[in-house]
């Protein structure tokens, strides 16, 4: 499934067959060494970028940056950028969590993602000066979780319920 969004003379394309970001024929994804897409694409500029079919800032912000489309500088803060490699970031309220509470495409079928993605892009490119978000915890933090047991003192959760997938990482 694909979705194209034109922003002036630039094209932001979403593709359900992609797991990262593609620009100028080269695909970028989270490196094995943990190098973020944001850092891998920092010096690249283009008029078209293709990214995964999601509103995740891990690909959407680098795509906007490559396209030279303004967005709020909050998303360039190092702790926000590194949040995808730092699960503990979500253990305290943040504006990034508030963004995901509104625009997350996680657990949404590809066929139903287009309106969420369009709204997320519109939000990011129209709120460049002020960010109308209050710090929040992820909504999923309130979902019930199921503890399966412990392994060497570490809790093991059922990843099919609640925020367990996040809580089990370490």
PDB file of C-alpha atoms in Angstrom, residues 83-141:
ATOM      1  CA  UNK A  83      14.016   7.950  22.363  1.00  0.00           C
ATOM      2  CA  UNK A  84      13.710   5.044  19.906  1.00  0.00           C
ATOM      3  CA  UNK A  85      16.851   3.544  21.469  1.00  0.00           C
ATOM      4  CA  UNK A  86      16.009   4.649  25.012  1.00  0.00           C
ATOM      5  CA  UNK A  87      12.846   2.994  26.257  1.00  0.00           C
ATOM      6  CA  UNK A  88      13.122   4.756  29.632  1.00  0.00           C
ATOM      7  CA  UNK A  89      12.344   8.032  27.802  1.00  0.00           C
ATOM      8  CA  UNK A  90       8.672   6.991  27.890  1.00  0.00           C
ATOM      9  CA  UNK A  91       8.651   6.375  31.623  1.00  0.00           C
ATOM     10  CA  UNK A  92       8.176  10.089  32.229  1.00  0.00           C
ATOM     11  CA  UNK A  93       5.654  12.463  30.620  1.00  0.00           C
ATOM     12  CA  UNK A  94       6.765  14.021  27.330  1.00  0.00           C
ATOM     13  CA  UNK A  95       5.422  15.925  24.346  1.00  0.00           C
ATOM     14  CA  UNK A  96       6.576  13.047  22.165  1.00  0.00           C
ATOM     15  CA  UNK A  97       4.246  10.704  24.060  1.00  0.00           C
ATOM     16  CA  UNK A  98       1.448  13.245  23.568  1.00  0.00           C
ATOM     17  CA  UNK A  99       2.192  13.220  19.818  1.00  0.00           C
ATOM     18  CA  UNK A 100       1.996   9.409  19.732  1.00  0.00           C
ATOM     19  CA  UNK A 101      -1.186   9.405  21.816  1.00  0.00           C
ATOM     20  CA  UNK A 102      -2.799  11.384  18.968  1.00  0.00           C
ATOM     21  CA  UNK A 103      -1.091  10.064  15.825  1.00  0.00           C
ATOM     22  CA  UNK A 104       0.300   6.597  16.496  1.00  0.00           C
ATOM     23  CA  UNK A 105      -0.234   4.101  13.694  1.00  0.00           C
ATOM     24  CA  UNK A 106       0.873   1.161  15.849  1.00  0.00           C
ATOM     25  CA  UNK A 107      -1.697  -1.656  15.820  1.00  0.00           C
ATOM     26  CA  UNK A 108      -3.680   0.100  13.041  1.00  0.00           C
ATOM     27  CA  UNK A 109      -4.225  -1.826   9.801  1.00  0.00           C
ATOM     28  CA  UNK A 110      -2.373  -0.368   6.796  1.00  0.00           C
ATOM     29  CA  UNK A 111      -5.670   0.264   5.015  1.00  0.00           C
ATOM     30  CA  UNK A 112      -6.794   2.551   7.859  1.00  0.00           C
ATOM     31  CA  UNK A 113      -3.548   4.489   8.401  1.00  0.00           C
ATOM     32  CA  UNK A 114      -3.840   7.168   5.697  1.00  0.00           C
ATOM     33  CA  UNK A 115      -6.007   9.641   7.699  1.00  0.00           C
ATOM     34  CA  UNK A 116      -3.762   9.300  10.780  1.00  0.00           C
ATOM     35  CA  UNK A 117      -0.627   9.821   8.699  1.00  0.00           C
ATOM     36  CA  UNK A 118      -2.093  12.840   6.872  1.00  0.00           C
ATOM     37  CA  UNK A 119      -3.123  14.383  10.198  1.00  0.00           C
ATOM     38  CA  UNK A 120       0.322  13.742  11.685  1.00  0.00           C
ATOM     39  CA  UNK A 121       2.104  15.348   8.729  1.00  0.00           C
ATOM     40  CA  UNK A 122      -0.258  18.338   8.794  1.00  0.00           C
ATOM     41  CA  UNK A 123       0.312  18.708  12.539  1.00  0.00           C
ATOM     42  CA  UNK A 124       4.101  18.619  12.164  1.00  0.00           C
ATOM     43  CA  UNK A 125       4.360  21.071   9.282  1.00  0.00           C
ATOM     44  CA  UNK A 126       1.810  23.592  10.604  1.00  0.00           C
ATOM     45  CA  UNK A 127       3.086  23.806  14.192  1.00  0.00           C
ATOM     46  CA  UNK A 128       6.616  24.976  13.467  1.00  0.00           C
ATOM     47  CA  UNK A 129       6.744  27.860  15.959  1.00  0.00           C
ATOM     48  CA  UNK A 130       4.764  26.510  18.895  1.00  0.00           C
ATOM     49  CA  UNK A 131       3.878  22.942  19.758  1.00  0.00           C
ATOM     50  CA  UNK A 132       0.334  22.614  21.141  1.00  0.00           C
ATOM     51  CA  UNK A 133       1.126  19.500  23.166  1.00  0.00           C
ATOM     52  CA  UNK A 134       1.293  19.027  26.918  1.00  0.00           C
ATOM     53  CA  UNK A 135       3.611  16.477  28.446  1.00  0.00           C
ATOM     54  CA  UNK A 136       1.844  13.141  28.808  1.00  0.00           C
ATOM     55  CA  UNK A 137       2.613   9.526  29.486  1.00  0.00           C
ATOM     56  CA  UNK A 138       1.836   7.099  26.658  1.00  0.00           C
ATOM     57  CA  UNK A 139      -1.857   6.132  26.791  1.00  0.00           C
ATOM     58  CA  UNK A 140      -0.813   2.494  26.576  1.00  0.00           C
ATOM     59  CA  UNK A 141       0.867   2.791  29.991  1.00  0.00           C
TER      60      UNK A 141
END
